[in-house]
mmCIF file of C-alpha atoms in Angstrom:
data_model
loop_
_atom_site.group_PDB
_atom_site.id
_atom_site.type_symbol
_atom_site.label_atom_id
_atom_site.label_comp_id
_atom_site.label_asym_id
_atom_site.label_seq_id
_atom_site.Cartn_x
_atom_site.Cartn_y
_atom_site.Cartn_z
ATOM 1 C CA MET A 305 -13.537 53.546 -32.310
ATOM 2 C CA HIS A 306 -16.381 51.214 -33.263
ATOM 3 C CA LYS A 307 -19.785 52.876 -33.497
ATOM 4 C CA LYS A 308 -21.301 50.905 -30.612
ATOM 5 C CA HIS A 309 -18.343 51.785 -28.390
ATOM 6 C CA LEU A 310 -18.574 55.442 -29.390
ATOM 7 C CA ALA A 311 -22.269 55.341 -28.499
ATOM 8 C CA LEU A 312 -21.370 53.826 -25.114
ATOM 9 C CA ALA A 313 -18.782 56.585 -24.523
ATOM 10 C CA LEU A 314 -21.319 59.277 -25.368
ATOM 11 C CA LEU A 315 -23.899 57.688 -23.065
ATOM 12 C CA VAL A 316 -21.429 57.400 -20.169
ATOM 13 C CA THR A 317 -20.239 61.012 -20.467
ATOM 14 C CA PHE A 318 -23.863 62.145 -20.767
ATOM 15 C CA VAL A 319 -24.793 60.261 -17.581
ATOM 16 C CA TRP A 320 -21.811 61.706 -15.704
ATOM 17 C CA GLY A 321 -22.597 65.229 -16.880
ATOM 18 C CA LEU A 322 -26.295 64.858 -16.055
ATOM 19 C CA ASN A 323 -25.355 63.509 -12.631
ATOM 20 C CA PHE A 324 -24.328 66.985 -11.417
ATOM 21 C CA PRO A 325 -27.717 68.743 -11.727
ATOM 22 C CA ILE A 326 -29.491 65.526 -10.701
ATOM 23 C CA THR A 327 -27.394 65.476 -7.530
ATOM 24 C CA LYS A 328 -28.266 69.134 -6.918
ATOM 25 C CA LEU A 329 -31.943 68.158 -6.864
ATOM 26 C CA GLY A 330 -31.243 65.685 -4.069
ATOM 27 C CA LEU A 331 -29.231 68.276 -2.140
ATOM 28 C CA ARG A 332 -32.295 70.515 -1.872
ATOM 29 C CA THR A 333 -33.667 68.358 0.932
ATOM 30 C CA ILE A 334 -30.766 66.142 2.133
ATOM 31 C CA ASP A 335 -27.417 67.003 3.743
ATOM 32 C CA PRO A 336 -24.568 66.542 1.190
ATOM 33 C CA PHE A 337 -22.610 64.019 3.276
ATOM 34 C CA VAL A 338 -25.721 62.068 4.232
ATOM 35 C CA LEU A 339 -26.833 61.987 0.580
ATOM 36 C CA THR A 340 -23.395 60.736 -0.507
ATOM 37 C CA GLY A 341 -23.388 58.142 2.273
ATOM 38 C CA ILE A 342 -26.763 56.802 1.135
ATOM 39 C CA ARG A 343 -25.476 56.662 -2.440
ATOM 40 C CA PHE A 344 -22.488 54.478 -1.560
ATOM 41 C CA ALA A 345 -24.398 52.330 0.909
ATOM 42 C CA LEU A 346 -26.819 51.399 -1.879
ATOM 43 C CA ALA A 347 -23.924 50.963 -4.332
ATOM 44 C CA ALA A 348 -22.470 48.320 -1.998
ATOM 45 C CA LEU A 349 -25.547 46.628 -0.559
ATOM 46 C CA PRO A 350 -26.779 44.034 -1.188
ATOM 47 C CA TRP A 351 -24.365 43.516 -4.103
ATOM 48 C CA VAL A 352 -21.337 42.538 -1.984
ATOM 49 C CA PHE A 353 -23.202 39.349 -1.030
ATOM 50 C CA PHE A 354 -23.419 38.277 -4.685
ATOM 51 C CA ILE A 355 -20.207 39.641 -6.249
ATOM 52 C CA HIS A 356 -16.829 38.104 -5.456
ATOM 53 C CA ARG A 357 -14.280 40.305 -3.753
ATOM 54 C CA PRO A 358 -11.669 41.664 -6.215
ATOM 55 C CA ALA A 359 -8.368 39.784 -6.233
ATOM 56 C CA VAL A 360 -6.275 42.640 -4.809
ATOM 57 C CA LYS A 361 -4.981 43.599 -1.364
ATOM 58 C CA PHE A 362 -7.938 44.762 0.660
ATOM 59 C CA ARG A 363 -6.164 47.922 1.823
ATOM 60 C CA TYR A 364 -6.385 49.218 -1.751
ATOM 61 C CA VAL A 365 -10.146 48.612 -1.764
ATOM 62 C CA ALA A 366 -10.610 50.390 1.573
ATOM 63 C CA ALA A 367 -8.336 53.330 0.704
ATOM 64 C CA TYR A 368 -10.016 53.847 -2.649
ATOM 65 C CA GLY A 369 -13.473 53.701 -1.089
ATOM 66 C CA VAL A 370 -12.737 56.391 1.504
ATOM 67 C CA ILE A 371 -10.875 58.666 -0.929
ATOM 68 C CA PHE A 372 -13.422 58.257 -3.710
ATOM 69 C CA GLY A 373 -16.507 58.459 -1.509
ATOM 70 C CA LEU A 374 -15.537 61.035 1.114
ATOM 71 C CA GLY A 375 -12.625 62.873 -0.504
ATOM 72 C CA MET A 376 -14.154 63.160 -3.973
ATOM 73 C CA TRP A 377 -17.949 62.894 -3.962
ATOM 74 C CA GLY A 378 -18.505 64.102 -0.420
ATOM 75 C CA MET A 379 -16.543 67.268 -1.181
ATOM 76 C CA ILE A 380 -18.176 67.750 -4.597
ATOM 77 C CA ASN A 381 -21.636 67.615 -3.062
ATOM 78 C CA TYR A 382 -20.626 69.879 -0.181
ATOM 79 C CA GLY A 383 -19.087 72.345 -2.646
ATOM 80 C CA ILE A 384 -22.273 72.390 -4.727
ATOM 81 C CA GLN A 385 -24.384 72.972 -1.623
ATOM 82 C CA VAL A 386 -22.299 75.940 -0.440
ATOM 83 C CA GLY A 387 -22.560 77.747 -3.747
ATOM 84 C CA VAL A 388 -20.796 76.214 -6.761
ATOM 85 C CA SER A 389 -23.098 75.674 -9.723
ATOM 86 C CA PRO A 390 -23.314 71.998 -10.790
ATOM 87 C CA GLY A 391 -22.220 72.908 -14.330
ATOM 88 C CA ILE A 392 -19.004 74.578 -13.159
ATOM 89 C CA ALA A 393 -18.390 71.713 -10.707
ATOM 90 C CA SER A 394 -18.545 69.243 -13.615
ATOM 91 C CA LEU A 395 -15.821 71.286 -15.308
ATOM 92 C CA ILE A 396 -13.485 71.853 -12.354
ATOM 93 C CA ILE A 397 -13.444 68.159 -11.441
ATOM 94 C CA GLN A 398 -11.648 67.549 -14.755
ATOM 95 C CA LEU A 399 -8.540 69.082 -13.166
ATOM 96 C CA SER A 400 -7.912 65.550 -11.942
ATOM 97 C CA VAL A 401 -6.294 65.001 -15.365
ATOM 98 C CA PHE A 402 -3.372 67.239 -14.414
ATOM 99 C CA PHE A 403 -3.170 66.034 -10.819
ATOM 100 C CA THR A 404 -2.919 62.488 -12.199
ATOM 101 C CA LEU A 405 -0.131 63.582 -14.543
ATOM 102 C CA GLY A 406 1.701 65.044 -11.553
ATOM 103 C CA TRP A 407 1.410 61.823 -9.541
ATOM 104 C CA GLY A 408 2.620 59.886 -12.579
ATOM 105 C CA TYR A 409 5.703 62.109 -12.726
ATOM 106 C CA LEU A 410 6.430 61.910 -8.976
ATOM 107 C CA LEU A 411 5.607 58.275 -8.286
ATOM 108 C CA PHE A 412 6.067 56.421 -11.568
ATOM 109 C CA LYS A 413 8.729 58.599 -13.255
ATOM 110 C CA GLU A 414 6.434 59.271 -16.214
ATOM 111 C CA ASN A 415 7.416 62.151 -18.476
ATOM 112 C CA ILE A 416 5.260 65.259 -18.742
ATOM 113 C CA ARG A 417 5.420 66.648 -22.263
ATOM 114 C CA ARG A 418 5.694 70.338 -23.083
ATOM 115 C CA VAL A 419 2.179 70.445 -24.494
ATOM 116 C CA GLN A 420 0.854 69.080 -21.176
ATOM 117 C CA TRP A 421 2.604 71.878 -19.264
ATOM 118 C CA ILE A 422 0.977 74.381 -21.625
ATOM 119 C CA GLY A 423 -2.430 72.770 -21.097
ATOM 120 C CA ALA A 424 -1.961 72.861 -17.322
ATOM 121 C CA LEU A 425 -1.026 76.557 -17.451
ATOM 122 C CA LEU A 426 -4.099 77.426 -19.526
ATOM 123 C CA THR A 427 -6.306 75.449 -17.170
ATOM 124 C CA LEU A 428 -4.865 77.210 -14.114
ATOM 125 C CA ILE A 429 -5.514 80.582 -15.771
ATOM 126 C CA GLY A 430 -9.122 79.562 -16.424
ATOM 127 C CA LEU A 431 -9.507 78.283 -12.853
ATOM 128 C CA ALA A 432 -8.111 81.539 -11.429
ATOM 129 C CA GLY A 433 -10.637 83.409 -13.568
ATOM 130 C CA ILE A 434 -13.501 81.215 -12.283
ATOM 131 C CA LEU A 435 -12.414 81.934 -8.697
ATOM 132 C CA PHE A 436 -12.243 85.667 -9.444
ATOM 133 C CA THR A 437 -15.782 85.745 -10.859
ATOM 134 C CA GLN A 438 -17.397 83.911 -7.920
ATOM 135 C CA GLN A 439 -19.737 86.019 -5.844
ATOM 136 C CA GLY A 440 -19.388 85.592 -2.095
ATOM 137 C CA GLU A 441 -16.983 83.802 0.217
ATOM 138 C CA HIS A 442 -19.023 80.591 0.252
ATOM 139 C CA ALA A 443 -18.834 80.250 -3.534
ATOM 140 C CA VAL A 444 -15.033 80.623 -3.459
ATOM 141 C CA VAL A 445 -14.777 78.005 -0.707
ATOM 142 C CA GLY A 446 -17.022 75.760 -2.798
ATOM 143 C CA VAL A 447 -14.713 76.018 -5.821
ATOM 144 C CA LEU A 448 -11.723 75.136 -3.628
ATOM 145 C CA LEU A 449 -13.642 72.104 -2.338
ATOM 146 C CA ILE A 450 -14.206 70.936 -5.929
ATOM 147 C CA VAL A 451 -10.479 71.391 -6.634
ATOM 148 C CA PHE A 452 -9.763 69.244 -3.569
ATOM 149 C CA SER A 453 -12.158 66.599 -4.892
ATOM 150 C CA ALA A 454 -10.252 66.587 -8.195
ATOM 151 C CA LEU A 455 -7.065 65.944 -6.211
ATOM 152 C CA ALA A 456 -8.827 63.091 -4.394
ATOM 153 C CA TRP A 457 -9.929 61.590 -7.735
ATOM 154 C CA SER A 458 -6.321 61.649 -8.931
ATOM 155 C CA LEU A 459 -5.234 59.826 -5.762
ATOM 156 C CA GLY A 460 -7.914 57.254 -6.498
ATOM 157 C CA ASN A 461 -6.405 56.787 -9.960
ATOM 158 C CA VAL A 462 -3.011 56.156 -8.343
ATOM 159 C CA ILE A 463 -4.543 53.510 -6.074
ATOM 160 C CA ILE A 464 -6.154 51.809 -9.089
ATOM 161 C CA LYS A 465 -2.767 51.742 -10.837
ATOM 162 C CA LEU A 466 -0.894 50.458 -7.779
ATOM 163 C CA SER A 467 -3.466 47.744 -7.079
ATOM 164 C CA GLY A 468 -3.378 46.350 -10.624
ATOM 165 C CA VAL A 469 -7.066 45.489 -10.288
ATOM 166 C CA LYS A 470 -8.776 43.861 -13.262
ATOM 167 C CA GLU A 471 -12.292 43.376 -11.875
ATOM 168 C CA ILE A 472 -13.280 47.066 -11.882
ATOM 169 C CA PHE A 473 -17.000 46.556 -11.249
ATOM 170 C CA SER A 474 -16.319 44.252 -8.298
ATOM 171 C CA PHE A 475 -13.724 46.728 -7.032
ATOM 172 C CA MET A 476 -16.239 49.599 -7.163
ATOM 173 C CA VAL A 477 -18.937 47.592 -5.343
ATOM 174 C CA TRP A 478 -16.647 46.456 -2.537
ATOM 175 C CA ALA A 479 -14.966 49.868 -2.232
ATOM 176 C CA SER A 480 -18.420 51.395 -1.758
ATOM 177 C CA LEU A 481 -18.645 49.606 1.598
ATOM 178 C CA PHE A 482 -16.173 52.002 3.198
ATOM 179 C CA PRO A 483 -17.413 55.586 2.556
ATOM 180 C CA PRO A 484 -20.875 55.548 4.222
ATOM 181 C CA ILE A 485 -19.796 55.572 7.902
ATOM 182 C CA PRO A 486 -17.143 58.328 7.463
ATOM 183 C CA LEU A 487 -19.649 60.324 5.405
ATOM 184 C CA PHE A 488 -22.399 60.013 8.023
ATOM 185 C CA LEU A 489 -19.892 60.965 10.747
ATOM 186 C CA MET A 490 -18.802 64.009 8.728
ATOM 187 C CA GLY A 491 -22.419 65.095 8.298
ATOM 188 C CA GLY A 492 -23.025 64.711 12.024
ATOM 189 C CA TRP A 493 -19.824 66.576 12.887
ATOM 190 C CA LEU A 494 -20.657 69.570 10.681
ATOM 191 C CA GLN A 495 -24.425 69.744 11.180
ATOM 192 C CA GLY A 496 -25.104 67.723 14.309
ATOM 193 C CA SER A 497 -28.479 66.030 14.510
ATOM 194 C CA THR A 498 -29.785 68.480 11.890
ATOM 195 C CA ALA A 499 -28.107 66.389 9.184
ATOM 196 C CA PHE A 500 -30.373 63.441 10.004
ATOM 197 C CA ALA A 501 -33.457 65.237 11.265
ATOM 198 C CA HIS A 502 -36.555 64.581 9.178
ATOM 199 C CA LEU A 503 -34.486 62.443 6.759
ATOM 200 C CA ALA A 504 -37.396 60.096 6.074
ATOM 201 C CA ALA A 505 -39.661 63.047 5.285
ATOM 202 C CA SER A 506 -36.973 64.494 3.019
ATOM 203 C CA LEU A 507 -36.997 61.404 0.819
ATOM 204 C CA ASP A 508 -39.624 62.670 -1.594
ATOM 205 C CA LEU A 509 -39.933 61.398 -5.162
ATOM 206 C CA THR A 510 -37.290 63.839 -6.463
ATOM 207 C CA ALA A 511 -34.742 62.892 -3.795
ATOM 208 C CA VAL A 512 -35.314 59.165 -4.300
ATOM 209 C CA ALA A 513 -34.961 59.523 -8.086
ATOM 210 C CA SER A 514 -31.745 61.508 -7.557
ATOM 211 C CA ILE A 515 -30.278 58.799 -5.320
ATOM 212 C CA LEU A 516 -31.236 55.960 -7.670
ATOM 213 C CA PHE A 517 -29.699 57.826 -10.615
ATOM 214 C CA GLN A 518 -26.455 58.354 -8.675
ATOM 215 C CA VAL A 519 -26.239 54.701 -7.597
ATOM 216 C CA TYR A 520 -27.263 52.703 -10.640
ATOM 217 C CA LEU A 521 -26.415 54.983 -13.541
ATOM 218 C CA ALA A 522 -23.631 57.324 -12.384
ATOM 219 C CA THR A 523 -21.845 54.665 -10.303
ATOM 220 C CA HIS A 524 -22.617 51.130 -11.485
ATOM 221 C CA PHE A 525 -23.337 51.655 -15.171
ATOM 222 C CA ALA A 526 -21.022 54.580 -15.946
ATOM 223 C CA TYR A 527 -17.904 53.186 -14.269
ATOM 224 C CA TRP A 528 -18.494 49.781 -15.855
ATOM 225 C CA GLY A 529 -18.890 51.386 -19.292
ATOM 226 C CA TRP A 530 -15.888 53.693 -18.974
ATOM 227 C CA ASN A 531 -13.521 51.000 -17.751
ATOM 228 C CA SER A 532 -14.777 48.626 -20.455
ATOM 229 C CA LEU A 533 -13.691 51.223 -23.008
ATOM 230 C CA LEU A 534 -10.304 51.597 -21.304
ATOM 231 C CA LYS A 535 -9.791 47.833 -21.589
ATOM 232 C CA THR A 536 -10.630 47.906 -25.310
ATOM 233 C CA TYR A 537 -8.884 51.077 -26.503
ATOM 234 C CA PRO A 538 -5.722 53.038 -25.614
ATOM 235 C CA VAL A 539 -6.112 55.668 -22.906
ATOM 236 C CA SER A 540 -5.209 58.314 -25.507
ATOM 237 C CA THR A 541 -8.347 57.363 -27.444
ATOM 238 C CA VAL A 542 -10.749 57.247 -24.500
ATOM 239 C CA ALA A 543 -9.496 60.049 -22.226
ATOM 240 C CA PRO A 544 -10.297 62.994 -24.554
ATOM 241 C CA LEU A 545 -13.961 61.967 -24.519
ATOM 242 C CA SER A 546 -14.107 63.033 -20.858
ATOM 243 C CA LEU A 547 -14.189 66.624 -22.152
ATOM 244 C CA LEU A 548 -17.835 65.946 -22.998
ATOM 245 C CA ILE A 549 -18.689 65.609 -19.281
ATOM 246 C CA PRO A 550 -18.612 69.368 -18.528
ATOM 247 C CA VAL A 551 -20.353 70.076 -21.836
ATOM 248 C CA PHE A 552 -23.243 67.818 -20.819
ATOM 249 C CA GLY A 553 -22.993 69.013 -17.202
ATOM 250 C CA ILE A 554 -23.267 72.703 -18.038
ATOM 251 C CA THR A 555 -25.979 72.191 -20.672
ATOM 252 C CA SER A 556 -28.132 69.943 -18.469
ATOM 253 C CA SER A 557 -27.725 72.347 -15.508
ATOM 254 C CA MET A 558 -29.039 75.167 -17.672
ATOM 255 C CA LEU A 559 -32.007 73.071 -18.795
ATOM 256 C CA ILE A 560 -32.902 71.359 -15.512
ATOM 257 C CA LEU A 561 -31.961 74.001 -12.946
ATOM 258 C CA ASP A 562 -32.313 77.101 -15.132
ATOM 259 C CA GLU A 563 -28.666 77.812 -14.362
ATOM 260 C CA ARG A 564 -27.324 80.992 -15.936
ATOM 261 C CA ILE A 565 -23.644 81.561 -16.607
ATOM 262 C CA ALA A 566 -22.298 85.093 -16.993
ATOM 263 C CA THR A 567 -20.152 86.022 -19.989
ATOM 264 C CA PRO A 568 -16.881 86.296 -17.987
ATOM 265 C CA GLU A 569 -17.465 82.795 -16.603
ATOM 266 C CA LEU A 570 -18.145 81.461 -20.108
ATOM 267 C CA ILE A 571 -14.804 82.882 -21.262
ATOM 268 C CA PHE A 572 -12.892 81.207 -18.427
ATOM 269 C CA ILE A 573 -14.825 77.974 -18.944
ATOM 270 C CA ALA A 574 -13.666 78.027 -22.570
ATOM 271 C CA VAL A 575 -10.066 78.607 -21.419
ATOM 272 C CA ILE A 576 -10.265 75.579 -19.084
ATOM 273 C CA ILE A 577 -11.733 73.342 -21.802
ATOM 274 C CA ILE A 578 -9.002 74.439 -24.231
ATOM 275 C CA GLY A 579 -6.376 73.748 -21.556
ATOM 276 C CA LEU A 580 -7.790 70.272 -20.932
ATOM 277 C CA ALA A 581 -7.904 69.559 -24.664
ATOM 278 C CA VAL A 582 -4.282 70.670 -25.070
ATOM 279 C CA GLY A 583 -3.238 68.596 -22.069
ATOM 280 C CA LEU A 584 -4.848 65.497 -23.580
ATOM 281 C CA TYR A 585 -3.157 66.000 -26.966
ATOM 282 C CA ARG A 586 -1.502 62.810 -28.199
ATOM 283 C CA LYS A 587 0.962 61.817 -30.899
ATOM 284 C CA PRO A 588 0.189 58.135 -31.342
ATOM 285 C CA ILE A 589 2.792 55.861 -32.867
ATOM 286 C CA VAL A 590 1.572 54.280 -36.104
ATOM 287 C CA ARG A 591 3.400 51.216 -37.408
ATOM 288 C CA ILE A 592 3.456 50.631 -41.165
ATOM 289 C CA GLY A 593 5.325 47.502 -42.100
ATOM 290 C CA SER A 594 8.702 47.679 -40.374
ATOM 291 C CA GLU A 595 8.704 51.486 -40.197
ATOM 292 C CA THR A 596 7.446 53.554 -37.322
ATOM 293 C CA THR A 597 6.015 57.008 -37.862
ATOM 294 C CA VAL A 598 4.470 59.541 -35.545
ATOM 295 C CA ARG A 599 1.160 60.963 -36.654
ATOM 296 C CA PRO A 600 -0.216 63.960 -34.727
ATOM 297 C CA GLN A 601 -3.717 63.502 -33.469
ATOM 298 C CA LYS A 602 -5.930 66.066 -31.800
ATOM 299 C CA SER A 603 -8.416 65.331 -29.104
ATOM 300 C CA HIS A 604 -12.032 65.522 -30.206
#
């Protein structure tokens, strides 16, 4: 990978990891579904008036928007609010890798290699350990919500594949039109008028900075950068770099939020990261002249 592209990958994964504790700061004063709704409203408006609609069936845009906004980020933020630490949330969301593999097997008849089964097993062991170490019913429910959000992310990946979209940035902007109303309705359903009470007063400097970071860096910039890399390099080259997201997420949570992780949790976190690394292992085909050889390559 070219140095400038590697720098872009590092910056994107850093932004995505940092997004978890930054989001937590916004959740201190704003309901999780209302905060997520504001994020996607600003991600869509006023940009949809200046960016052409992506050349795909609009049902894909709408479905992706609801699944990505409500199913993924709404549930992540709700899970963090009910007790999951942002650092652990940034790790658990990576389970989408294995959910995506499963959808590929079921829907597109893609093979799952033995090493990927081993990686999935290790990751499930680590996840079970994380669940076991959580203190309190709310924290366990929060972890399950993050697992659900990982499933939602994988469904979003399936929609991207089925749509065949090329204009990813335009797709993200237009898809962002659809989550706000369901998110606001969900906030009202769970919390009633409390979700919106004193919202204007809650928008202090920290909350506003959190929202702007989520919209313009974690959504617009990061998804543009990541998909630009996917267009330039094979998935097997780019995907392993996503392992840096929980590294940055956990580290930044410790620095920004003074988050402390107990030794048992650190052990299970390591097991999950190893499982993800094993699951992303690739044996790329290298062509030399007219001969084809297989050269093992480990994820870094």
